[in-house]
Amino acid sequence: MTDATDIVKRYIACAGRLDVDGLADCFTADASLNGFLGPNEVTGTIELFFTDVKRMAAAGVDMSSYRGTIASCEATGEVARATVLMEGFAGAVFTDYLLLMRGSDGRWKIVAKAFTTNS
């Protein structure tokens, strides 16, 4: 059985590889996505993120400067929250706030992602 941090580490690694299948395994199918790309509000399902990652992969976006780090991760019982800093993702710096739950199968999954780009 993994802990919440393991899924967050996998999320970071899959994002850096633009691995949509790996990312999809980190999230629940109905995960939400909310945040800001600069001044533009983004609200929807996690499929919006997957679509963007697929587009980046198809365009051959250079991810060599990408670096993701876990700023914090804390679990209480079957729920957790994590803060992830992503530098060099799509040419920007992001702060992601992830909410996670451990399902009845014992696996941690991300149920919501809120994000913002940093100046």
Short mmCIF file of C-alpha atoms in Angstrom, two decimals:
data_model
loop_
_atom_site.label_atom_id
_atom_site.label_comp_id
_atom_site.label_asym_id
_atom_site.label_seq_id
_atom_site.Cartn_x
_atom_site.Cartn_y
_atom_site.Cartn_z
CA MET A 1 0.00 0.00 0.00
CA THR A 2 1.28 3.46 -0.85
CA ASP A 3 0.90 6.67 1.07
CA ALA A 4 -0.38 9.99 -0.25
CA THR A 5 3.15 11.28 -0.88
CA ASP A 6 3.82 8.42 -3.31
CA ILE A 7 0.92 9.50 -5.56
CA VAL A 8 2.07 13.13 -5.40
CA LYS A 9 5.59 12.05 -6.43
CA ARG A 10 4.11 10.05 -9.30
CA TYR A 11 2.02 13.06 -10.37
CA ILE A 12 5.18 15.20 -10.48
CA ALA A 13 7.12 12.59 -12.46
CA CYS A 14 4.34 11.93 -14.97
CA ALA A 15 3.81 15.66 -15.51
CA GLY A 16 7.51 16.04 -16.30
CA ARG A 17 7.31 13.23 -18.87
CA LEU A 18 4.01 14.55 -20.30
CA ASP A 19 2.65 11.06 -19.57
CA VAL A 20 -1.13 11.40 -19.75
CA ASP A 21 -1.81 7.73 -18.96
CA GLY A 22 0.36 7.95 -15.86
CA LEU A 23 -1.31 11.19 -14.81
CA ALA A 24 -4.77 9.71 -15.33
CA ASP A 25 -3.88 6.92 -12.91
CA CYS A 26 -3.09 9.54 -10.23
CA PHE A 27 -6.58 11.10 -10.37
CA THR A 28 -10.11 9.89 -9.81
CA ALA A 29 -12.18 9.87 -12.99
CA ASP A 30 -14.35 12.72 -11.69
CA ALA A 31 -11.54 14.90 -10.29
CA SER A 32 -12.06 18.64 -10.53
CA LEU A 33 -9.68 21.26 -11.91
CA ASN A 34 -9.83 24.90 -10.85
CA GLY A 35 -7.31 27.68 -11.06
CA PHE A 36 -5.72 30.51 -12.96
CA LEU A 37 -3.45 30.64 -16.00
CA GLY A 38 -2.26 34.19 -15.51
CA PRO A 39 -5.45 36.26 -15.25
CA ASN A 40 -7.61 33.60 -16.96
CA GLU A 41 -9.83 31.46 -14.76
CA VAL A 42 -9.99 27.73 -15.56
CA THR A 43 -12.79 25.58 -14.16
CA GLY A 44 -13.79 22.07 -15.15
CA THR A 45 -12.79 18.46 -14.89
CA ILE A 46 -9.27 17.07 -14.87
CA GLU A 47 -9.78 16.20 -18.54
CA LEU A 48 -8.89 19.84 -19.33
CA PHE A 49 -5.42 19.21 -17.86
CA PHE A 50 -5.04 15.90 -19.71
CA THR A 51 -5.99 17.57 -23.01
CA ASP A 52 -3.37 20.26 -22.47
CA VAL A 53 -0.67 17.71 -21.58
CA LYS A 54 -1.53 15.70 -24.74
CA ARG A 55 -1.23 18.88 -26.80
CA MET A 56 2.15 19.66 -25.25
CA ALA A 57 3.42 16.12 -25.89
CA ALA A 58 2.23 16.21 -29.53
CA ALA A 59 3.96 19.57 -30.03
CA GLY A 60 7.23 18.21 -28.63
CA VAL A 61 7.38 20.75 -25.81
CA ASP A 62 10.85 20.76 -24.23
CA MET A 63 10.56 19.75 -20.57
CA SER A 64 14.31 19.74 -19.83
CA SER A 65 14.01 22.70 -17.44
CA TYR A 66 11.04 21.16 -15.58
CA ARG A 67 11.38 20.66 -11.85
CA GLY A 68 8.59 19.63 -9.52
CA THR A 69 8.86 19.61 -5.74
CA ILE A 70 6.54 18.78 -2.87
CA ALA A 71 6.34 21.84 -0.61
CA SER A 72 4.06 20.04 1.85
CA CYS A 73 1.93 16.93 2.18
CA GLU A 74 -0.21 16.05 5.18
CA ALA A 75 -2.71 13.25 5.71
CA THR A 76 -5.37 12.79 8.34
CA GLY A 77 -7.00 9.40 8.19
CA GLU A 78 -8.18 8.76 4.65
CA VAL A 79 -7.78 12.32 3.30
CA ALA A 80 -4.72 14.40 2.48
CA ARG A 81 -3.63 17.66 0.97
CA ALA A 82 -0.42 18.52 -0.84
CA THR A 83 1.22 21.64 -2.21
CA VAL A 84 3.38 21.13 -5.30
CA LEU A 85 5.66 23.68 -6.93
CA MET A 86 6.27 23.14 -10.65
CA GLU A 87 8.95 25.14 -12.42
CA GLY A 88 9.34 25.02 -16.20
CA PHE A 89 6.01 23.35 -16.89
CA ALA A 90 4.67 24.84 -20.14
CA GLY A 91 7.23 27.61 -19.70
CA ALA A 92 5.67 28.77 -16.43
CA VAL A 93 5.93 28.35 -12.68
CA PHE A 94 2.87 26.84 -11.03
CA THR A 95 1.69 26.23 -7.50
CA ASP A 96 -0.69 23.27 -7.33
CA TYR A 97 -2.90 22.44 -4.36
CA LEU A 98 -3.99 18.82 -4.46
CA LEU A 99 -6.69 17.11 -2.41
CA LEU A 100 -6.41 13.35 -2.09
CA MET A 101 -8.49 10.49 -0.70
CA ARG A 102 -7.70 6.87 -0.03
CA GLY A 103 -10.39 4.77 -1.70
CA SER A 104 -11.93 1.57 -0.44
CA ASP A 105 -9.30 -0.29 -2.50
CA GLY A 106 -6.58 1.29 -0.31
CA ARG A 107 -5.18 3.44 -3.14
CA TRP A 108 -4.63 7.16 -2.81
CA LYS A 109 -5.96 9.29 -5.67
CA ILE A 110 -6.12 13.01 -6.34
CA VAL A 111 -9.76 14.17 -6.23
CA ALA A 112 -9.18 17.89 -6.88
CA LYS A 113 -6.47 20.15 -8.26
CA ALA A 114 -6.41 23.92 -7.75
CA PHE A 115 -3.55 25.84 -9.32
CA THR A 116 -2.14 29.22 -10.16
CA THR A 117 0.74 30.56 -12.18
CA ASN A 118 3.34 32.52 -10.24
CA SER A 119 4.89 35.79 -11.37
#
